[in-house]
PDB file of C-alpha atoms in Angstrom:
ATOM      1  CA  MET X  15      14.125  -2.351 -26.492  1.00 41.00           C
ATOM      2  CA  THR X  16      12.572  -4.233 -29.375  1.00 42.00           C
ATOM      3  CA  LEU X  17      11.515  -7.786 -30.090  1.00 37.00           C
ATOM      4  CA  ARG X  18      12.116  -9.178 -33.610  1.00 43.00           C
ATOM      5  CA  GLY X  19      12.622  -5.639 -34.862  1.00 45.00           C
ATOM      6  CA  LYS X  20       9.369  -4.357 -33.393  1.00 50.00           C
ATOM      7  CA  PRO X  21       8.922  -2.163 -30.295  1.00 52.00           C
ATOM      8  CA  VAL X  22       7.763  -4.084 -27.238  1.00 60.00           C
ATOM      9  CA  PRO X  23       4.600  -2.492 -25.801  1.00 77.00           C
ATOM     10  CA  ALA X  24       4.802  -1.943 -22.061  1.00 92.00           C
ATOM     11  CA  LEU X  25       2.873   0.166 -19.583  1.00 96.00           C
ATOM     12  CA  ILE X  26       4.685   1.470 -16.515  1.00 97.00           C
ATOM     13  CA  VAL X  27       2.769   3.392 -13.827  1.00 98.00           C
ATOM     14  CA  LEU X  28       4.619   5.673 -11.390  1.00 98.00           C
ATOM     15  CA  LEU X  29       3.224   6.387  -7.913  1.00 98.00           C
ATOM     16  CA  GLY X  30       4.378   8.184  -4.794  1.00 98.00           C
ATOM     17  CA  ILE X  31       3.771  11.265  -2.687  1.00 97.00           C
ATOM     18  CA  ASP X  32       4.546  14.737  -3.986  1.00 94.00           C
ATOM     19  CA  GLY X  33       8.277  15.347  -3.901  1.00 94.00           C
ATOM     20  CA  ALA X  34       9.169  11.686  -4.441  1.00 97.00           C
ATOM     21  CA  GLY X  35      10.743  12.425  -7.825  1.00 96.00           C
ATOM     22  CA  LYS X  36       8.310  10.597 -10.120  1.00 96.00           C
ATOM     23  CA  SER X  37       7.981  13.263 -12.797  1.00 94.00           C
ATOM     24  CA  THR X  38      11.695  14.028 -12.910  1.00 94.00           C
ATOM     25  CA  ALA X  39      12.620  10.352 -13.281  1.00 96.00           C
ATOM     26  CA  ALA X  40       9.966   9.888 -15.983  1.00 95.00           C
ATOM     27  CA  ARG X  41      11.426  12.748 -18.006  1.00 92.00           C
ATOM     28  CA  GLU X  42      15.046  11.672 -17.581  1.00 95.00           C
ATOM     29  CA  VAL X  43      14.718   7.912 -18.110  1.00 94.00           C
ATOM     30  CA  GLU X  44      13.982   8.371 -21.821  1.00 85.00           C
ATOM     31  CA  GLU X  45      17.591   9.518 -22.328  1.00 87.00           C
ATOM     32  CA  LEU X  46      18.795   6.249 -20.759  1.00 90.00           C
ATOM     33  CA  LEU X  47      16.769   4.097 -23.181  1.00 88.00           C
ATOM     34  CA  PRO X  48      18.306   4.801 -26.608  1.00 85.00           C
ATOM     35  CA  GLY X  49      16.425   3.140 -29.420  1.00 84.00           C
ATOM     36  CA  THR X  50      13.338   2.548 -27.288  1.00 87.00           C
ATOM     37  CA  PRO X  51      10.191   4.552 -28.142  1.00 92.00           C
ATOM     38  CA  VAL X  52       9.003   6.138 -24.887  1.00 94.00           C
ATOM     39  CA  LEU X  53       5.795   8.074 -24.253  1.00 96.00           C
ATOM     40  CA  VAL X  54       5.368   9.894 -20.921  1.00 96.00           C
ATOM     41  CA  LEU X  55       1.788  10.743 -19.924  1.00 97.00           C
ATOM     42  CA  GLY X  56       0.609  12.628 -16.840  1.00 96.00           C
ATOM     43  CA  ASN X  57      -2.558  11.498 -15.046  1.00 97.00           C
ATOM     44  CA  TYR X  58      -2.976  14.633 -12.990  1.00 94.00           C
ATOM     45  CA  SER X  59      -5.954  15.556 -10.818  1.00 93.00           C
ATOM     46  CA  GLY X  60      -5.616  19.326 -11.063  1.00 89.00           C
ATOM     47  CA  ARG X  61      -5.412  19.442  -7.257  1.00 84.00           C
ATOM     48  CA  LYS X  62      -3.012  22.382  -7.120  1.00 81.00           C
ATOM     49  CA  THR X  63      -4.917  24.333  -9.759  1.00 87.00           C
ATOM     50  CA  ILE X  64      -8.254  23.740  -8.033  1.00 88.00           C
ATOM     51  CA  SER X  65      -6.784  24.798  -4.682  1.00 82.00           C
ATOM     52  CA  ALA X  66      -5.188  27.924  -6.189  1.00 79.00           C
ATOM     53  CA  LEU X  67      -8.453  28.974  -7.848  1.00 83.00           C
ATOM     54  CA  ALA X  68     -10.375  28.458  -4.621  1.00 78.00           C
ATOM     55  CA  GLN X  69      -7.893  30.667  -2.760  1.00 80.00           C
ATOM     56  CA  ARG X  70      -7.996  33.296  -5.481  1.00 83.00           C
ATOM     57  CA  PHE X  71     -11.756  33.644  -5.234  1.00 84.00           C
ATOM     58  CA  GLY X  72     -11.792  33.297  -1.452  1.00 85.00           C
ATOM     59  CA  VAL X  73     -13.714  30.026  -1.518  1.00 85.00           C
ATOM     60  CA  SER X  74     -13.160  27.297   1.048  1.00 84.00           C
ATOM     61  CA  LEU X  75     -13.880  23.996  -0.635  1.00 86.00           C
ATOM     62  CA  PRO X  76     -15.139  21.171   1.595  1.00 90.00           C
ATOM     63  CA  VAL X  77     -12.926  18.089   1.383  1.00 89.00           C
ATOM     64  CA  HIS X  78     -15.608  16.026  -0.352  1.00 92.00           C
ATOM     65  CA  VAL X  79     -16.247  18.737  -2.976  1.00 92.00           C
ATOM     66  CA  ALA X  80     -12.547  19.056  -3.718  1.00 91.00           C
ATOM     67  CA  ASP X  81     -12.337  15.279  -4.042  1.00 94.00           C
ATOM     68  CA  VAL X  82     -15.212  15.161  -6.536  1.00 93.00           C
ATOM     69  CA  LEU X  83     -13.554  17.816  -8.723  1.00 94.00           C
ATOM     70  CA  GLU X  84     -10.126  16.193  -8.535  1.00 95.00           C
ATOM     71  CA  THR X  85     -11.515  12.720  -9.229  1.00 96.00           C
ATOM     72  CA  ALA X  86     -13.343  13.952 -12.333  1.00 96.00           C
ATOM     73  CA  VAL X  87     -10.137  15.471 -13.726  1.00 96.00           C
ATOM     74  CA  ARG X  88      -8.062  12.410 -12.804  1.00 97.00           C
ATOM     75  CA  VAL X  89     -10.502   9.907 -14.347  1.00 97.00           C
ATOM     76  CA  PHE X  90     -10.709  11.959 -17.559  1.00 97.00           C
ATOM     77  CA  ASN X  91      -6.911  12.040 -17.866  1.00 97.00           C
ATOM     78  CA  VAL X  92      -6.517   8.346 -17.064  1.00 98.00           C
ATOM     79  CA  LEU X  93      -9.101   7.256 -19.640  1.00 98.00           C
ATOM     80  CA  LEU X  94      -7.712   9.598 -22.299  1.00 98.00           C
ATOM     81  CA  ASN X  95      -4.158   8.461 -21.669  1.00 98.00           C
ATOM     82  CA  HIS X  96      -5.076   4.783 -21.819  1.00 97.00           C
ATOM     83  CA  LEU X  97      -6.488   5.466 -25.279  1.00 97.00           C
ATOM     84  CA  ARG X  98      -3.213   7.141 -26.243  1.00 97.00           C
ATOM     85  CA  ALA X  99      -1.238   4.246 -24.779  1.00 96.00           C
ATOM     86  CA  ALA X 100      -3.215   1.705 -26.813  1.00 94.00           C
ATOM     87  CA  ARG X 101      -2.037   3.400 -30.015  1.00 94.00           C
ATOM     88  CA  PHE X 102       1.620   3.613 -29.045  1.00 95.00           C
ATOM     89  CA  ASP X 103       4.089   0.813 -29.819  1.00 90.00           C
ATOM     90  CA  GLY X 104       6.719   1.246 -27.156  1.00 92.00           C
ATOM     91  CA  VAL X 105       7.114   1.975 -23.469  1.00 95.00           C
ATOM     92  CA  VAL X 106       4.358   4.126 -21.996  1.00 96.00           C
ATOM     93  CA  ILE X 107       5.143   5.735 -18.648  1.00 97.00           C
ATOM     94  CA  MET X 108       2.129   7.052 -16.769  1.00 98.00           C
ATOM     95  CA  ASP X 109       3.005   9.592 -14.100  1.00 98.00           C
ATOM     96  CA  ARG X 110       0.288   8.984 -11.448  1.00 97.00           C
ATOM     97  CA  HIS X 111      -2.927   6.972 -11.824  1.00 98.00           C
ATOM     98  CA  LEU X 112      -6.206   6.165 -10.042  1.00 97.00           C
ATOM     99  CA  TYR X 113      -4.176   4.630  -7.216  1.00 98.00           C
ATOM    100  CA  CYS X 114      -3.165   8.184  -6.299  1.00 97.00           C
ATOM    101  CA  GLN X 115      -6.751   9.331  -5.849  1.00 96.00           C
ATOM    102  CA  LEU X 116      -7.551   6.249  -3.793  1.00 97.00           C
ATOM    103  CA  ALA X 117      -4.555   6.960  -1.552  1.00 97.00           C
ATOM    104  CA  LEU X 118      -5.663  10.590  -1.191  1.00 95.00           C
ATOM    105  CA  ARG X 119      -9.136   9.445  -0.171  1.00 96.00           C
ATOM    106  CA  LYS X 120      -7.677   7.215   2.510  1.00 95.00           C
ATOM    107  CA  ALA X 121      -5.503  10.095   3.700  1.00 95.00           C
ATOM    108  CA  ARG X 122      -8.546  12.353   3.885  1.00 93.00           C
ATOM    109  CA  GLY X 123     -10.754   9.786   5.576  1.00 94.00           C
ATOM    110  CA  ILE X 124     -13.147   9.527   2.643  1.00 93.00           C
ATOM    111  CA  ARG X 125     -14.743   6.080   2.512  1.00 87.00           C
ATOM    112  CA  ARG X 126     -16.149   6.363  -1.011  1.00 81.00           C
ATOM    113  CA  ARG X 127     -13.716   4.200  -3.025  1.00 82.00           C
ATOM    114  CA  ARG X 128     -15.666   1.360  -4.685  1.00 92.00           C
ATOM    115  CA  ALA X 129     -16.319   3.030  -8.063  1.00 94.00           C
ATOM    116  CA  LEU X 130     -12.673   4.029  -8.535  1.00 95.00           C
ATOM    117  CA  SER X 131     -11.476   0.577  -7.482  1.00 95.00           C
ATOM    118  CA  ALA X 132     -13.866  -1.062  -9.954  1.00 96.00           C
ATOM    119  CA  LEU X 133     -12.713   1.216 -12.787  1.00 97.00           C
ATOM    120  CA  LEU X 134      -9.083   0.468 -11.960  1.00 96.00           C
ATOM    121  CA  ARG X 135      -9.741  -3.260 -12.307  1.00 95.00           C
ATOM    122  CA  LEU X 136     -11.372  -2.727 -15.716  1.00 96.00           C
ATOM    123  CA  LEU X 137      -8.436  -0.805 -17.195  1.00 97.00           C
ATOM    124  CA  PRO X 138      -5.576  -2.586 -18.999  1.00 95.00           C
ATOM    125  CA  PRO X 139      -3.069  -3.742 -16.368  1.00 95.00           C
ATOM    126  CA  ALA X 140       0.386  -2.225 -16.174  1.00 96.00           C
ATOM    127  CA  GLN X 141       3.448  -4.421 -16.588  1.00 95.00           C
ATOM    128  CA  ALA X 142       4.865  -2.627 -13.544  1.00 97.00           C
ATOM    129  CA  VAL X 143       3.328  -0.287 -10.960  1.00 98.00           C
ATOM    130  CA  VAL X 144       6.328   1.493  -9.486  1.00 98.00           C
ATOM    131  CA  TYR X 145       6.154   3.176  -6.082  1.00 98.00           C
ATOM    132  CA  PHE X 146       8.748   5.863  -5.335  1.00 98.00           C
ATOM    133  CA  ASP X 147       9.368   5.360  -1.636  1.00 98.00           C
ATOM    134  CA  VAL X 148      10.610   8.405   0.249  1.00 98.00           C
ATOM    135  CA  THR X 149       9.969   9.780   3.727  1.00 97.00           C
ATOM    136  CA  ALA X 150       7.469  12.598   4.083  1.00 97.00           C
ATOM    137  CA  GLU X 151      10.174  14.753   5.650  1.00 97.00           C
ATOM    138  CA  GLN X 152      12.532  14.383   2.698  1.00 96.00           C
ATOM    139  CA  ALA X 153       9.747  14.931   0.171  1.00 96.00           C
ATOM    140  CA  HIS X 154       8.650  18.051   2.045  1.00 95.00           C
ATOM    141  CA  GLY X 155      12.216  19.381   1.984  1.00 94.00           C
ATOM    142  CA  ARG X 156      12.422  18.910  -1.780  1.00 93.00           C
ATOM    143  CA  ILE X 157       9.111  20.692  -2.304  1.00 92.00           C
ATOM    144  CA  MET X 158      10.284  23.639  -0.216  1.00 91.00           C
ATOM    145  CA  LEU X 159      13.515  23.836  -2.236  1.00 90.00           C
ATOM    146  CA  ARG X 160      11.532  23.895  -5.483  1.00 82.00           C
ATOM    147  CA  GLY X 161       9.562  26.847  -4.197  1.00 73.00           C
ATOM    148  CA  GLU X 162       6.827  26.241  -6.763  1.00 66.00           C
ATOM    149  CA  ASP X 163       4.083  25.063  -4.427  1.00 68.00           C
ATOM    150  CA  GLN X 164       3.275  24.453  -0.779  1.00 70.00           C
ATOM    151  CA  GLU X 165       2.628  21.092   0.838  1.00 81.00           C
ATOM    152  CA  ASP X 166       1.925  20.450   4.491  1.00 90.00           C
ATOM    153  CA  LEU X 167       4.223  17.878   6.118  1.00 95.00           C
ATOM    154  CA  GLU X 168       1.330  16.264   7.974  1.00 96.00           C
ATOM    155  CA  ASP X 169      -0.634  15.895   4.729  1.00 94.00           C
ATOM    156  CA  LEU X 170       2.363  14.216   3.089  1.00 96.00           C
ATOM    157  CA  GLN X 171       2.632  11.805   6.012  1.00 97.00           C
ATOM    158  CA  LYS X 172      -1.063  10.930   5.702  1.00 97.00           C
ATOM    159  CA  PHE X 173      -0.733  10.548   1.930  1.00 97.00           C
ATOM    160  CA  ARG X 174       2.177   8.138   2.400  1.00 98.00           C
ATOM    161  CA  LEU X 175       0.125   6.087   4.855  1.00 98.00           C
ATOM    162  CA  GLY X 176      -2.747   6.181   2.386  1.00 97.00           C
ATOM    163  CA  TYR X 177      -0.599   4.471  -0.223  1.00 98.00           C
ATOM    164  CA  SER X 178       0.595   1.789   2.195  1.00 97.00           C
ATOM    165  CA  ALA X 179      -3.029   1.036   3.139  1.00 96.00           C
ATOM    166  CA  LEU X 180      -4.050   0.249  -0.452  1.00 97.00           C
ATOM    167  CA  ALA X 181      -4.851  -3.385  -1.205  1.00 95.00           C
ATOM    168  CA  TRP X 182      -2.504  -3.209  -4.220  1.00 97.00           C
ATOM    169  CA  TYR X 183       0.450  -1.865  -2.224  1.00 98.00           C
ATOM    170  CA  PRO X 184       2.209  -5.228  -1.617  1.00 97.00           C
ATOM    171  CA  GLY X 185       2.318  -5.788  -5.375  1.00 97.00           C
ATOM    172  CA  PHE X 186       3.960  -2.457  -6.198  1.00 98.00           C
ATOM    173  CA  THR X 187       7.551  -2.482  -7.420  1.00 98.00           C
ATOM    174  CA  ARG X 188       9.418  -0.287  -4.956  1.00 98.00           C
ATOM    175  CA  ILE X 189      12.065   2.293  -5.794  1.00 97.00           C
ATOM    176  CA  ASP X 190      14.216   3.734  -3.020  1.00 97.00           C
ATOM    177  CA  ALA X 191      13.678   7.395  -3.883  1.00 98.00           C
ATOM    178  CA  GLY X 192      15.571   8.752  -0.888  1.00 96.00           C
ATOM    179  CA  GLY X 193      18.776   9.234  -2.855  1.00 96.00           C
ATOM    180  CA  THR X 194      19.581  11.390  -5.854  1.00 95.00           C
ATOM    181  CA  THR X 195      17.399  11.826  -8.912  1.00 94.00           C
ATOM    182  CA  ALA X 196      20.011   9.925 -10.904  1.00 96.00           C
ATOM    183  CA  ASP X 197      19.672   6.964  -8.511  1.00 97.00           C
ATOM    184  CA  SER X 198      15.886   6.873  -8.910  1.00 97.00           C
ATOM    185  CA  THR X 199      16.137   7.219 -12.673  1.00 97.00           C
ATOM    186  CA  LEU X 200      18.626   4.345 -12.895  1.00 97.00           C
ATOM    187  CA  GLN X 201      16.353   2.119 -10.776  1.00 97.00           C
ATOM    188  CA  LEU X 202      13.433   2.970 -13.060  1.00 97.00           C
ATOM    189  CA  LYS X 203      15.529   2.157 -16.128  1.00 95.00           C
ATOM    190  CA  GLN X 204      16.385  -1.257 -14.678  1.00 95.00           C
ATOM    191  CA  ILE X 205      12.714  -1.990 -13.989  1.00 96.00           C
ATOM    192  CA  ILE X 206      11.732  -1.033 -17.535  1.00 95.00           C
ATOM    193  CA  ALA X 207      14.579  -3.111 -18.970  1.00 91.00           C
ATOM    194  CA  GLY X 208      13.404  -6.122 -16.973  1.00 92.00           C
ATOM    195  CA  VAL X 209       9.808  -5.696 -18.140  1.00 90.00           C
ATOM    196  CA  THR X 210      10.676  -5.324 -21.815  1.00 85.00           C
ATOM    197  CA  ALA X 211      13.223  -8.140 -21.736  1.00 81.00           C
ATOM    198  CA  SER X 212      10.594 -10.605 -20.546  1.00 74.00           C
ATOM    199  CA  ALA X 213       7.788  -9.264 -22.747  1.00 63.00           C
ATOM    200  CA  VAL X 214       6.247 -11.160 -25.650  1.00 54.00           C
ATOM    201  CA  PRO X 215       4.322  -9.712 -28.611  1.00 51.00           C
ATOM    202  CA  LEU X 216       0.762  -8.752 -27.684  1.00 45.00           C
ATOM    203  CA  ALA X 217      -2.228  -8.124 -29.929  1.00 43.00           C
ATOM    204  CA  ARG X 218      -0.693  -4.907 -31.220  1.00 44.00           C
ATOM    205  CA  GLY X 219       2.383  -6.802 -32.408  1.00 40.00           C
ATOM    206  CA  ARG X 220       0.531  -9.519 -34.300  1.00 37.00           C
TER     207      ARG X 220
END
């Protein structure tokens, strides 16, 4: 969607446990927004890669060490992608964000969260932070069907509780991700349409 012939800048952040359908919806929603420039960016932590490497070399990483490594990767990606977003005139969809690492820390019982919370408050705010809400059981079933990685059901349950315990959680825009991928994608499209329809030109559009 454009305003006075110019793309409307908007930042949309997608959150949710693994298997919620965030990445799939992010990829597919672009096809439902003809004429709207869309940039999809992934703020990954490298958690699966770090875990796979540790297993390969027979190393058991303590929870706090794994968190430090994942946080470093996540922060690097978030900062880099915010720079990319600032140069893009259109809808930027960020798949995951610092909220994810904060939710993981709560799930793991790690109290160290102040620095990440402070950094999150310093970053440009998103026009919508969208939470893909799905039960841990359904997400686990989807992950098993994919067959690409392994996730423990109990960990998914803790991760889901970690999200709901975040101070920002009440302000998230919720998507019912328990249905089909098409349903989630359509809900995401409607959220983006609402954001861009109510947007006004920012500094980049002046």
